[in-house]
Coordinates of C-alpha atoms in Angstrom, one line a residue:
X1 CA 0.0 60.4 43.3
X2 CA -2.3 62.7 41.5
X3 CA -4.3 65.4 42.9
X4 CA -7.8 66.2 41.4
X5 CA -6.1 69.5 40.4
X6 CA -3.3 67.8 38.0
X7 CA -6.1 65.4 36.9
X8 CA -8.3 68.2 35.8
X9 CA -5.2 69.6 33.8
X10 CA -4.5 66.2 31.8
X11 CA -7.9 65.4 31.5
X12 CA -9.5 68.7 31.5
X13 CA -13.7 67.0 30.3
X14 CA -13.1 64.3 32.8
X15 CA -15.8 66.2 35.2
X16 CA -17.8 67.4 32.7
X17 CA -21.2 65.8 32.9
X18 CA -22.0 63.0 29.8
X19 CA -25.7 64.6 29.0
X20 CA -23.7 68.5 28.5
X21 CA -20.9 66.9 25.9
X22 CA -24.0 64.7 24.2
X23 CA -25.7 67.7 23.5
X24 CA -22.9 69.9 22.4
X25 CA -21.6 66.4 19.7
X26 CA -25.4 66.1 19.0
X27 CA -26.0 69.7 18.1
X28 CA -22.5 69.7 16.0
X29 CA -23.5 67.0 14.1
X30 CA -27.1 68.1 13.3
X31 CA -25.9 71.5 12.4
X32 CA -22.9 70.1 9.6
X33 CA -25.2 67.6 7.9
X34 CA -28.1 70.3 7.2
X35 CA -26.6 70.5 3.4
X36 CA -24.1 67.5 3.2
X37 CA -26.6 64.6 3.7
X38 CA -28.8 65.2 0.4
X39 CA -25.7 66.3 -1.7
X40 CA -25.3 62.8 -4.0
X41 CA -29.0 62.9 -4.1
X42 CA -29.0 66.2 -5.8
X43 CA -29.0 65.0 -9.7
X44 CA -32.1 62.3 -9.1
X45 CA -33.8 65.6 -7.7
X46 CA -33.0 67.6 -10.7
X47 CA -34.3 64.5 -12.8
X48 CA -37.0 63.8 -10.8
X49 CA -38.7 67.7 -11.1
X50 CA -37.6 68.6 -14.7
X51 CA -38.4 71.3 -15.8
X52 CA -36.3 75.0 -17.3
X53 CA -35.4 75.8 -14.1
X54 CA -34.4 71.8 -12.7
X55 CA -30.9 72.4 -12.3
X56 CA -30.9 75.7 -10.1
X57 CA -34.0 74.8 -8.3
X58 CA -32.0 71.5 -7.4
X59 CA -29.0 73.5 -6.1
X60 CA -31.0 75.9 -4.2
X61 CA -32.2 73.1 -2.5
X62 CA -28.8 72.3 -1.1
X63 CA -27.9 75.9 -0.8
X64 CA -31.3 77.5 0.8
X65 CA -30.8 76.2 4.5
X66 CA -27.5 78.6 4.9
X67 CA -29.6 81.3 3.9
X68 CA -32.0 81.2 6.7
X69 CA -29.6 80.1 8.8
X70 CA -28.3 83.3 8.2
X71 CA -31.1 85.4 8.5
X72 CA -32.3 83.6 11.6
X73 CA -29.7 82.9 14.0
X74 CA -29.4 86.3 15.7
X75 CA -32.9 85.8 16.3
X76 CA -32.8 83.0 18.7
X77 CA -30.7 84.6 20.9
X78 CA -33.7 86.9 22.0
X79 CA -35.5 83.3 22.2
X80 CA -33.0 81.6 24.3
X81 CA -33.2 84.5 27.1
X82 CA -36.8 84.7 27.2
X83 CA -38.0 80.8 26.8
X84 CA -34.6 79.5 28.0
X85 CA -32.0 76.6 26.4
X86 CA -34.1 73.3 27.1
X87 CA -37.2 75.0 25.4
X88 CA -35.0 76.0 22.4
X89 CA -33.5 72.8 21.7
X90 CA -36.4 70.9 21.8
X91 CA -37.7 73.2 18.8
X92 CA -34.9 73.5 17.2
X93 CA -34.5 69.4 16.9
X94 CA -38.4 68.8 16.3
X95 CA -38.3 71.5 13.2
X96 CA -34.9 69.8 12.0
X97 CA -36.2 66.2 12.0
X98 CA -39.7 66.8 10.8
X99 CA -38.8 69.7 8.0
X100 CA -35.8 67.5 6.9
X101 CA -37.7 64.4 6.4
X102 CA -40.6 66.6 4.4
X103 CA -38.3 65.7 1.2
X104 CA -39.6 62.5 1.2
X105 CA -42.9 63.8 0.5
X106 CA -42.5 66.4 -1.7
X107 CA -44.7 66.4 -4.7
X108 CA -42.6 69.3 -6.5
X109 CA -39.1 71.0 -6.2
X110 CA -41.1 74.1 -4.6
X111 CA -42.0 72.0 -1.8
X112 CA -39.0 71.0 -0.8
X113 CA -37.6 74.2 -1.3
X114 CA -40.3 75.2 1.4
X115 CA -39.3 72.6 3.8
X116 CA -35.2 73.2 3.3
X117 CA -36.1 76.9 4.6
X118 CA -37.6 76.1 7.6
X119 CA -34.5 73.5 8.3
X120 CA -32.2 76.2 8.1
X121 CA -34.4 77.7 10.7
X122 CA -34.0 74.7 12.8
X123 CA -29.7 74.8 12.3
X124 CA -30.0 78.7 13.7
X125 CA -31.9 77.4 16.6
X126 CA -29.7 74.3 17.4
X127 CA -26.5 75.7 16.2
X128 CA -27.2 79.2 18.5
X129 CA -28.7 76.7 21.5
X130 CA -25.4 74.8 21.2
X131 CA -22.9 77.5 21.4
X132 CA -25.0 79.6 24.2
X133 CA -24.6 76.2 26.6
X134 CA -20.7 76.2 25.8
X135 CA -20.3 79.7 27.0
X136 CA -22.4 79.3 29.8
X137 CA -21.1 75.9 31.3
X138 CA -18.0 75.8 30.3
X139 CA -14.5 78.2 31.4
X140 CA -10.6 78.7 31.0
X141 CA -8.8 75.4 29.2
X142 CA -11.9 73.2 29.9
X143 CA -14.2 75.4 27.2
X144 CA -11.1 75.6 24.7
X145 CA -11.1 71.9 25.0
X146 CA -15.0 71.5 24.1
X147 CA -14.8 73.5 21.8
X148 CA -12.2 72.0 19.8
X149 CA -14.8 68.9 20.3
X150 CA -17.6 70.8 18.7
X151 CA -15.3 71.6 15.6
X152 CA -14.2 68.1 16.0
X153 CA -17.9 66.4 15.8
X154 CA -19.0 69.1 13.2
X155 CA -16.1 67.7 10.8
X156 CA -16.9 64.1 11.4
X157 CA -20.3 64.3 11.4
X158 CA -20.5 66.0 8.1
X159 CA -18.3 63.1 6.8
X160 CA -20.4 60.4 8.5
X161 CA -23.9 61.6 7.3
X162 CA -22.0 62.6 3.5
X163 CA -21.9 58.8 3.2
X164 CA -24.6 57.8 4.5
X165 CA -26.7 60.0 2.5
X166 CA -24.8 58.9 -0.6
X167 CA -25.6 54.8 0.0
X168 CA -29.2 55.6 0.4
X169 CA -29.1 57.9 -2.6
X170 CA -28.5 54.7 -4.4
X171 CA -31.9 53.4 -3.4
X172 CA -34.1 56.7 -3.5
X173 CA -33.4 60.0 -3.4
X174 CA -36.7 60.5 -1.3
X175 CA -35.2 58.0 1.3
X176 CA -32.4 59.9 1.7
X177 CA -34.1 63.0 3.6
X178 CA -34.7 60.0 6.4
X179 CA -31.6 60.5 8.1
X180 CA -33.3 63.7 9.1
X181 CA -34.8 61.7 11.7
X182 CA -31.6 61.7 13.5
X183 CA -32.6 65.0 15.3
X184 CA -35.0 63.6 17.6
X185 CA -31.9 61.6 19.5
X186 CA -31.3 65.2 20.9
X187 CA -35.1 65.0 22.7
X188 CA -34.0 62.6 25.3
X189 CA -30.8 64.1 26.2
X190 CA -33.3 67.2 27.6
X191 CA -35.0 65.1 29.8
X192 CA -32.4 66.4 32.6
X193 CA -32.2 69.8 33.8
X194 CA -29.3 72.2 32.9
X195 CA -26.7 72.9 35.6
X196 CA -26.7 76.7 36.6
X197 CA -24.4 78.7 34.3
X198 CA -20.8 79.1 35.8
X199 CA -19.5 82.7 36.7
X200 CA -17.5 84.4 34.4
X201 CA -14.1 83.5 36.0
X202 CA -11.8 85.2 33.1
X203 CA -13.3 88.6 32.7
X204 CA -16.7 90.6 34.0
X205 CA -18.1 93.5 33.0
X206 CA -20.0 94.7 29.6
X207 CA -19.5 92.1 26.4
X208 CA -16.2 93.2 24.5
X209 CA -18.1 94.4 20.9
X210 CA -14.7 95.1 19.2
X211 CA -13.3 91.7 20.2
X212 CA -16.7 89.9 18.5
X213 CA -16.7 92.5 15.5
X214 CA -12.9 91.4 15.1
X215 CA -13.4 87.7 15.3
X216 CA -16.4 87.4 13.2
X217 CA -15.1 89.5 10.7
X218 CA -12.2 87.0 10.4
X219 CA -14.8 83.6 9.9
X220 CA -16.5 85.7 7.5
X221 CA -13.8 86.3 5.1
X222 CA -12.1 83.1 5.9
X223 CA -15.3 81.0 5.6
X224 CA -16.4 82.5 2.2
X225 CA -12.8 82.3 0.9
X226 CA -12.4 78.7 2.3
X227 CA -16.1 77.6 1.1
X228 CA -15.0 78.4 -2.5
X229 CA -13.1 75.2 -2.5
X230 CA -16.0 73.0 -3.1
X231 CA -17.6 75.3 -4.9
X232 CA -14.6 75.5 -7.6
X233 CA -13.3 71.8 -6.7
X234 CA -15.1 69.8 -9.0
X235 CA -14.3 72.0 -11.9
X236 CA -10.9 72.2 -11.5
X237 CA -9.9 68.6 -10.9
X238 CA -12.3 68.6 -14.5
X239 CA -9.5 69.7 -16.8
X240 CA -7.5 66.2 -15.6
X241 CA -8.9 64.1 -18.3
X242 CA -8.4 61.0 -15.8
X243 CA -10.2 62.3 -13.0
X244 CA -13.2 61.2 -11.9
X245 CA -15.9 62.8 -9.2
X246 CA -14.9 59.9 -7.0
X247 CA -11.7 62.1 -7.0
X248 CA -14.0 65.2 -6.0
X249 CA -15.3 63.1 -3.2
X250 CA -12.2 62.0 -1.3
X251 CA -10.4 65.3 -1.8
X252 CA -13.1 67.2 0.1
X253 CA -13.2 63.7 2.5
X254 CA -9.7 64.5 3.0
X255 CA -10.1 68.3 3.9
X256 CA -13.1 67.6 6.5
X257 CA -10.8 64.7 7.9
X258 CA -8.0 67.6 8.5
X259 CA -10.2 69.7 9.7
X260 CA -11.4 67.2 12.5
X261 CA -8.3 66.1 13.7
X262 CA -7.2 69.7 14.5
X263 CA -10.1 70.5 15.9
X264 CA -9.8 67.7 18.2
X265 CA -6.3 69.1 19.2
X266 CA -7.7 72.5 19.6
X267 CA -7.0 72.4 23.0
X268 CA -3.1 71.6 22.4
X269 CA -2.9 74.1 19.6
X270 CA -4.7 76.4 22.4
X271 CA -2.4 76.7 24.9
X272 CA 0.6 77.7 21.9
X273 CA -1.0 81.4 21.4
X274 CA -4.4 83.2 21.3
X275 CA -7.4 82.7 19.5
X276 CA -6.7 86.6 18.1
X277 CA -3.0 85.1 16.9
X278 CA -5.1 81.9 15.7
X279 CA -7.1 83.5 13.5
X280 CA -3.9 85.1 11.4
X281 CA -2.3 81.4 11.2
X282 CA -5.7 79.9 10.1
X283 CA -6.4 82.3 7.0
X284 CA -2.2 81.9 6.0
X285 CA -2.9 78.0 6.4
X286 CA -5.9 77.9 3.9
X287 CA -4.4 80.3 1.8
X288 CA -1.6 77.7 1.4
X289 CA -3.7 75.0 1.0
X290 CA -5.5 77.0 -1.9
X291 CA -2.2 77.9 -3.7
X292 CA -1.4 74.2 -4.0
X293 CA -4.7 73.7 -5.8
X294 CA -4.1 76.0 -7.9
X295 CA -1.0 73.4 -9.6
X296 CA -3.7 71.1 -10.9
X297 CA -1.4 67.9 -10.3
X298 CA -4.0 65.6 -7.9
X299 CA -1.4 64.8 -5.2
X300 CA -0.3 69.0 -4.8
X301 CA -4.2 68.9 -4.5
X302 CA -4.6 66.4 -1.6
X303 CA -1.8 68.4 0.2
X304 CA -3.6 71.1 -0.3
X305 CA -7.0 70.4 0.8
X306 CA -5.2 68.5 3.8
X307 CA -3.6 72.5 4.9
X308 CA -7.2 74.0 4.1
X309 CA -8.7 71.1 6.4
X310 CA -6.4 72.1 9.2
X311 CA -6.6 75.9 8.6
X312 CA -10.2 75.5 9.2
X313 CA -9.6 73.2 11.8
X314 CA -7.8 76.2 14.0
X315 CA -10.5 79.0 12.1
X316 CA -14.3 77.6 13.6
X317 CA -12.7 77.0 17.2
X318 CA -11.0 80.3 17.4
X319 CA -13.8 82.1 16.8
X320 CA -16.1 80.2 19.1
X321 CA -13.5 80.9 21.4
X322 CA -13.3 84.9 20.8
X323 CA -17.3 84.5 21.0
X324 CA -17.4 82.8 24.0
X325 CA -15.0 84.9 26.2
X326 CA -16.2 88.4 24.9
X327 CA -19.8 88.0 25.6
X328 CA -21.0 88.1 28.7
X329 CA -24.7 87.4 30.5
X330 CA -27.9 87.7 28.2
X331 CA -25.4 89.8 25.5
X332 CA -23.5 86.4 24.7
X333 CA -26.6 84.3 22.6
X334 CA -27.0 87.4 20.8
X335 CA -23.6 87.3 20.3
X336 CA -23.5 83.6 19.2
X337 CA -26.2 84.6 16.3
X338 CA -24.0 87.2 14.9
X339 CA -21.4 85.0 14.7
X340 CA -23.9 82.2 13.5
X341 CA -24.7 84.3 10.8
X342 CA -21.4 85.1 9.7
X343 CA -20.8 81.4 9.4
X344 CA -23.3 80.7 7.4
X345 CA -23.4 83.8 5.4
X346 CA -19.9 83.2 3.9
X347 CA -21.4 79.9 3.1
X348 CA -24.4 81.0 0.9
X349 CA -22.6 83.9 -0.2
X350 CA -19.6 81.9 -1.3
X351 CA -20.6 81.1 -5.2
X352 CA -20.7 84.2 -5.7
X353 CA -17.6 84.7 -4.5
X354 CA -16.2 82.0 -6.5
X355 CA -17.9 83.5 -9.6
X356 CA -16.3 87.4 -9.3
X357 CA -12.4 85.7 -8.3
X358 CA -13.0 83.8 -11.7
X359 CA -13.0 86.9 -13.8
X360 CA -10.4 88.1 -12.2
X361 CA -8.3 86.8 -14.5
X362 CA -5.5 85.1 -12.0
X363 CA -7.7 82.4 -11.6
X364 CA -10.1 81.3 -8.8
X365 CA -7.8 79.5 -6.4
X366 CA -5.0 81.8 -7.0
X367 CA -6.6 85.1 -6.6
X368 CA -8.6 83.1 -3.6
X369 CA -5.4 82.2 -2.0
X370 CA -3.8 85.6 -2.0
X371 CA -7.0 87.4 -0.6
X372 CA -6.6 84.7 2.0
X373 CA -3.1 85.3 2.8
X374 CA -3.4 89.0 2.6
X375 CA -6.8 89.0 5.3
X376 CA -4.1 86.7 7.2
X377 CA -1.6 88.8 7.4
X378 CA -3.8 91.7 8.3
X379 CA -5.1 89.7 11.6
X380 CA -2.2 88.2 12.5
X381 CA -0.2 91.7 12.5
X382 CA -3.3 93.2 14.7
X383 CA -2.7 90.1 16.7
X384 CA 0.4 90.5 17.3
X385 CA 0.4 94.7 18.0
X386 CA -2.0 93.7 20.7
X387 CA 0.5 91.7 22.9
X388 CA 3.0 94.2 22.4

């Protein structure tokens, strides 16, 4: 016969109220499919708005949101301690659902450009919101366990709303800001109050700094050095003279899938060693992944996304995790935006990246992959030093 105790380890969310795990899928998803939903629509825009400048202007479109993302998220942790989490969710999914569906309206590429900003605001808000309630409602295995389900919905969901974006890019490319709309399925989900934040049961006192500055400098490096992989993608799988982008498509389809599944298990992969340790065995697992790109034979390639899926998988969790612990009281949503902007950072930043390990002269994904494995090593050493 089971007790509630050996219940609550095999099913550590079995307690966990419905509304708490809605909004922490619900503000996943929202936050992966701020860039990924308008991406096949991207050439009609270009078309649409010719002009010199068509082409860039198009990709800034796609790219702009990370950028004020960026800039923003640290600032919605003063927001969430003075107007509170309910209050900041409810902006953050009104300015992602009426700023995202402003595309459809847009009577030039400046415009939309103008309404993509203020949707990366709307990701800082929601993504900030989102990782605050985790560290406040959630402890010990059971947080480990959600957050493998944020990494989890943030994978899927980017997949789901990839497609959908892509089928009604096939009608219009103004119909496609319309999944936008999406966000205002977080509104009802507020309609219940927020239980009071658990105590700290793992550690008290002030928020461990180094601990943060150690974890976010890990996502930083690995996220820019993982995000080059879409970046550069499409132009290596180029030089096969039978590929297609429908190749493109399911390779990076492939990596988010990998990525989801392990985030899923993050919980499993959890209780193995700590998120520090993690962190090492994340960057060595994309770097891997990128040094089978590098072969230019399609199947090494699927491999390879399928390691850089999983690396990442381990990578966004981990983080959260070193995030969530180390920050304490009113210091952990400022903590959150730090890391928020890391994240996103890496992500705008990462053409650029892409662009300097080109002239390198080893190659993108080969000089990529051993930055990657050398920034691995590094953590995983400290990592290890620590539990000595």
């Amino acid at each position: 016969m089971h007790t509630e105790r050996s219940i609550e380890r095999e099913m550590p969310l079995a307690r966990v109220p419905f509304s708490l795990l809605a909004l922490v899928v619900g503000g996943s998803c929202l936050t992966a499919m701020s860039g990924t939903a308008i991406t096949a629509a991207l050439p009609d825009i270009a078309a649409e708005f010719a002009g010199p400048q068509s082409e860039l202007l198009s990709k800034l479109v796609l790219t702009i949101p990370a950028a004020f993302t960026a800039a923003s998220a640290p600032l919605f942790g003063s927001v969430i301690n003075r107007f509170g989490l309910s209050r900041t969710f409810a902006l953050g999914a009104l300015l992602f659902a009426f700023a995202g569906v402003s595309g459809m309206f847009a009577i030039g590429i400046e415009h939309l450009i103008i309404g993509r900003a203020a949707l990366g605001i709307a990701v800082a808000a929601l993504l900030t919101a989102t990782m605050v309630l985790i560290g406040q409602n959630f402890t010990g295995r059971e947080r480990e366990w959600v957050l493998g389900l944020q990494a989890a919905a943030t994978s899927f969901g980017g997949m789901a709303l990839l497609l959908a974006g892509g089928l009604l890019a096939d009608y219009s490319w103004r119909i496609t800001f319309a999944v936008y709309l999406i966000g205002l399925l977080i509104l009802p989900l507020l309609a219940q109050p927020f239980p009071a934040a658990k105590k700290e049961a793992e550690r008290h006192g002030h928020t461990d700094w180094r601990s943060l500055a150690h974890g976010c400098t890990a996502l930083f490096l690995g996220a820019n050095l993982f995000y080059v992989i879409p970046v550069q993608l499409p132009f290596a799988l180029d030089v096969m003279t039978d590929s297609t982008p429908a190749w493109t498509g399911f390779a990076l389809a492939v990596c988010t899938f990998a990525g989801g599944v392990t985030g899923a298990l993050f919980g499993v992969v959890r209780g193995l060693a700590r998120p520090a340790t993690l962190l090492g065995v994340s960057l060595l697992v994309i770097s891997a992944g990128q040094s089978l790109v590098t072969h230019l034979h399609y199947s090494a390639t699927l491999v390879g996304m399928v390691l850089s899926g999983i690396g990442v998988g381990m990578l966004l969790p981990a983080t959260n995790s070193i995030v969530a612990r180390a920050a304490v009281g009113r210091s952990r949503s400022r903590a959150v935006g730090i890391a928020a902007t890391c994240l996103f950072l890496a992500q705008f930043t990462a053409p650029l990246t892409a662009t300097v390990l080109s002239a390198s002269g080893f190659g993108v994904f080969s000089a990529s992959a051993m930055l990657t494995a050398a920034a691995g090593a590094a953590f995983l050493i400290a990592a290890l030093r620590q539990e000595d």
